[in-house]
Tab-separated table of C-alpha atoms in Angstrom:
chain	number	residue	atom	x	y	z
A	905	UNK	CA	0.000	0.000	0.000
A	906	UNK	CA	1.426	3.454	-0.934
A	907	UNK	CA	0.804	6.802	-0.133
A	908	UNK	CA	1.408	10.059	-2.075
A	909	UNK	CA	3.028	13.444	0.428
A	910	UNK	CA	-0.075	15.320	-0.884
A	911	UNK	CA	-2.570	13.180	0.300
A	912	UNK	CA	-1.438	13.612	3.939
A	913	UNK	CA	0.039	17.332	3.683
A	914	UNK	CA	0.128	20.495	1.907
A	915	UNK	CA	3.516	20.939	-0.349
A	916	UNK	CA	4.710	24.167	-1.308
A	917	UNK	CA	7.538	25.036	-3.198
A	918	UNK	CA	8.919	28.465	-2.083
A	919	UNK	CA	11.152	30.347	-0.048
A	920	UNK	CA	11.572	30.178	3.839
A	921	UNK	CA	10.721	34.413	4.793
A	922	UNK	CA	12.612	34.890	7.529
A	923	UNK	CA	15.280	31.657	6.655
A	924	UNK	CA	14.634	28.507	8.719
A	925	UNK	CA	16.912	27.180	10.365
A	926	UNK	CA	19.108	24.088	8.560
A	927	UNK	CA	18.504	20.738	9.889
A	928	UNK	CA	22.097	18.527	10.289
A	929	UNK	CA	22.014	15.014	10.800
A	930	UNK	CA	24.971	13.405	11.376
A	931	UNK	CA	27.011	16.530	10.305
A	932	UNK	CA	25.288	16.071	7.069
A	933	UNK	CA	22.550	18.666	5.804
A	934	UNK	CA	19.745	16.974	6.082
A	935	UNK	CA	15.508	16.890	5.574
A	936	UNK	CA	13.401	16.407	8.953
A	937	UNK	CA	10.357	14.523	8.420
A	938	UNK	CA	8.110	13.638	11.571
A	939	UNK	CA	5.842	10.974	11.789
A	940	UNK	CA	3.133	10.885	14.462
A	941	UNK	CA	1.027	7.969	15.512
A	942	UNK	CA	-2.739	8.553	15.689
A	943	UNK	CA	-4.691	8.739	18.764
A	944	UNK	CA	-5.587	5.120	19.876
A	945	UNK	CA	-3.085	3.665	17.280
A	946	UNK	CA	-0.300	0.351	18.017
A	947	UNK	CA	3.058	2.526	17.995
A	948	UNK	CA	4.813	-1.282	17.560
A	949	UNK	CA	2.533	-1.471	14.748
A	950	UNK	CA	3.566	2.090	13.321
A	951	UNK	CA	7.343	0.687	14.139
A	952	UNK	CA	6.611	-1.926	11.429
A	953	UNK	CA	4.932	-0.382	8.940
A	954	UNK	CA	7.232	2.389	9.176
A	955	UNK	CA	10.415	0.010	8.772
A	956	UNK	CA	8.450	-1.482	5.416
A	957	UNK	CA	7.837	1.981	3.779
A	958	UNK	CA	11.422	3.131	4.661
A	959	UNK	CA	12.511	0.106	3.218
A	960	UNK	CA	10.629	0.617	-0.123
A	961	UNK	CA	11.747	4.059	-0.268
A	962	UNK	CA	14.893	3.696	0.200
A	963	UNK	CA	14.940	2.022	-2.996
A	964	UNK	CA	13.896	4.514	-4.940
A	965	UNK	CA	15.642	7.640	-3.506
A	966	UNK	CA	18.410	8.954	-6.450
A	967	UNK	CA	22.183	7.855	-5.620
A	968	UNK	CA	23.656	9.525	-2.728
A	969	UNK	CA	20.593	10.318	-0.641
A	970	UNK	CA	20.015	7.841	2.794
A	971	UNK	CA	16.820	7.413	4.675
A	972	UNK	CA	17.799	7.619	8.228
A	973	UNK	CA	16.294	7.166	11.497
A	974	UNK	CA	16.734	10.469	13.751
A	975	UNK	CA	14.362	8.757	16.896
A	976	UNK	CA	12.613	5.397	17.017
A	977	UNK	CA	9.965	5.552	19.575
A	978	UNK	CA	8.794	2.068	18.619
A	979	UNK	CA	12.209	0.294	19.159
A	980	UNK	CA	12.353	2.019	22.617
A	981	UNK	CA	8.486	1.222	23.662
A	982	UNK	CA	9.371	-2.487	22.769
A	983	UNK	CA	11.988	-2.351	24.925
A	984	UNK	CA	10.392	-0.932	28.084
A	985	UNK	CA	7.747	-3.571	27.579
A	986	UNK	CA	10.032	-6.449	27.181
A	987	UNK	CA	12.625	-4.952	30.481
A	988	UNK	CA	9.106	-4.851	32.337
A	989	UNK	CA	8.287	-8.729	31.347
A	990	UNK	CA	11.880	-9.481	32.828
A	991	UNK	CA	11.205	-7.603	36.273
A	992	UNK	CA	7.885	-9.091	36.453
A	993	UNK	CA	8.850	-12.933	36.065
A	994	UNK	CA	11.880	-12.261	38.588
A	995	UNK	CA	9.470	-10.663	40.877
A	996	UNK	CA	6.876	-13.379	40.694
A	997	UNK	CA	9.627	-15.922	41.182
A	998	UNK	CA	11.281	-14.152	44.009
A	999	UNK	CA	7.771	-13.450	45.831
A	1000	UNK	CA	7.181	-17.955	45.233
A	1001	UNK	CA	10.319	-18.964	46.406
A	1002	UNK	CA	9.993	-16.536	49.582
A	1003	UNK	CA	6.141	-17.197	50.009
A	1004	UNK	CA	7.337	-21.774	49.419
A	1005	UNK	CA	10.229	-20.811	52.032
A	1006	UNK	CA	9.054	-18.745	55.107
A	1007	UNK	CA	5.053	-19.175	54.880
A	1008	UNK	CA	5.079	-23.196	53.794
A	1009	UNK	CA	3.634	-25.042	50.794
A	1010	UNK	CA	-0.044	-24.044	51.514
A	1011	UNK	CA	0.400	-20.262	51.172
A	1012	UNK	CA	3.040	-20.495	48.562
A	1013	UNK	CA	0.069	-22.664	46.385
A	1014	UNK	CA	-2.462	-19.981	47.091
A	1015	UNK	CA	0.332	-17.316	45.962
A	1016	UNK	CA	1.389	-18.990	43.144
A	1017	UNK	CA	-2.004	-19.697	41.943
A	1018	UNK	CA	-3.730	-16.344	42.464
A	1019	UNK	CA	-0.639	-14.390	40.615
A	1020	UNK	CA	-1.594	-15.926	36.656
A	1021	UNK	CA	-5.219	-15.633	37.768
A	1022	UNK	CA	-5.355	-12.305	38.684
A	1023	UNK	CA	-2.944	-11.286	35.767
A	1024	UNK	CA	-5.209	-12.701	33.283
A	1025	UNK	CA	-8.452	-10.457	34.465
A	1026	UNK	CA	-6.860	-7.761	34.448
A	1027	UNK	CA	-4.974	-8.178	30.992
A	1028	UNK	CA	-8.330	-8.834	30.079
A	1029	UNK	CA	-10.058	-5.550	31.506
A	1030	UNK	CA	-7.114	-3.619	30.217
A	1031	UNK	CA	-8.315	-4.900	26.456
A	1032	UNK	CA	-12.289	-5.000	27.517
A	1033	UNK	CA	-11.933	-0.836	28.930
A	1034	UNK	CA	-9.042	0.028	25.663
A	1035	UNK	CA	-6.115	0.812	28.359
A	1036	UNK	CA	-2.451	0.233	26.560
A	1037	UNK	CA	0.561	-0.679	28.655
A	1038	UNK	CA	1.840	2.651	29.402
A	1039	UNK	CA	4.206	3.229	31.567
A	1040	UNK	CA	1.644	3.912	34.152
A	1041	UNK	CA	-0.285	1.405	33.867
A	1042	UNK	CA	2.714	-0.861	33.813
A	1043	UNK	CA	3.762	0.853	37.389
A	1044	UNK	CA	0.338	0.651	38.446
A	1045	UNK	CA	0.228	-3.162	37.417
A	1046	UNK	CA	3.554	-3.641	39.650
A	1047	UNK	CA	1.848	-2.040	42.658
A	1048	UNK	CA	-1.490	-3.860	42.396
A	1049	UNK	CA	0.910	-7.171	42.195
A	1050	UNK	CA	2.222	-6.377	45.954
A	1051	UNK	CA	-1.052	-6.250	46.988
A	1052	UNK	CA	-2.144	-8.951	45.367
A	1053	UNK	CA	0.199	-11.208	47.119
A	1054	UNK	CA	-0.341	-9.523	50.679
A	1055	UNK	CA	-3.887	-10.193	50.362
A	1056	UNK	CA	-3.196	-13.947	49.557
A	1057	UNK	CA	-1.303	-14.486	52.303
A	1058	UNK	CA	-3.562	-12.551	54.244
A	1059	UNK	CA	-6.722	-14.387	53.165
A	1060	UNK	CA	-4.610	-17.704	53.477
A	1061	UNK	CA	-4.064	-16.983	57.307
């Protein structure tokens, strides 16, 4: 699927009055072009499809010009998510192994069962109500997971 400049934007051809300022990339004059997700949208999504039509247009750009990426919001979001996925399994597995230790097999089984349950609800919600994994609501999810596992034990004793 392509896309034509004018069907997104309005492209003039004329002189800057007063002179803008000259973009440098990479101590290279260069041409800024931003690219802004929509409200609602999947910025991995946006990651990808931007990646493809980079790709394609790379292709066709006369000899010595270079499509280059100035910021990639994507590659960093995907990151955050996938560092929060680590914290959260050695978490878990830290809270277990404490919960097996100190409060016996019982309470570890009622821990280790409520954890997956509980995560799966509100993963759930979170897709049922249209909340992303922000960074607050990843924060908010680490929170809720303390008190998740105080009220197990709680409930168990």
């Amino acid at each position: 699927r392509s896309f034509r400049l004018g069907d997104v934007a309005e492209v003039h051809r004329e002189f800057a009055d007063p002179p803008a300022p000259r973009m440098r990339f990479m101590g290279q004059d260069a041409i800024g072009v931003g690219v802004a997700m929509r409200e609602g949208g999947d910025i991995l999504e946006l990651g990808q499809t931007l990646e493809r039509e980079l790709a394609a247009l790379q292709r066709t750009l006369p000899a010595g010009m270079v499509l280059s990426k100035v910021s990639d919001q994507p590659a960093a979001v995907e990151e955050s998510v996938g560092e929060f996925i680590k914290v959260l399994a050695e978490a878990v597995a830290i809270v277990l192994l404490v919960c097996f230790v100190s409060l016996g097999w019982r309470t570890g089984l009622v821990v280790a069962l409520s954890i997956p349950l509980v995560l799966a609800m509100t993963f759930a919600a979170m897709q049922f109500f249209g909340v992303g994994l922000h960074k607050i609501s990843l924060g908010a999810l680490v929170l809720s997971l303390g008190l998740l596992v105080d009220d197990a034990i709680i409930a168990v004793e």
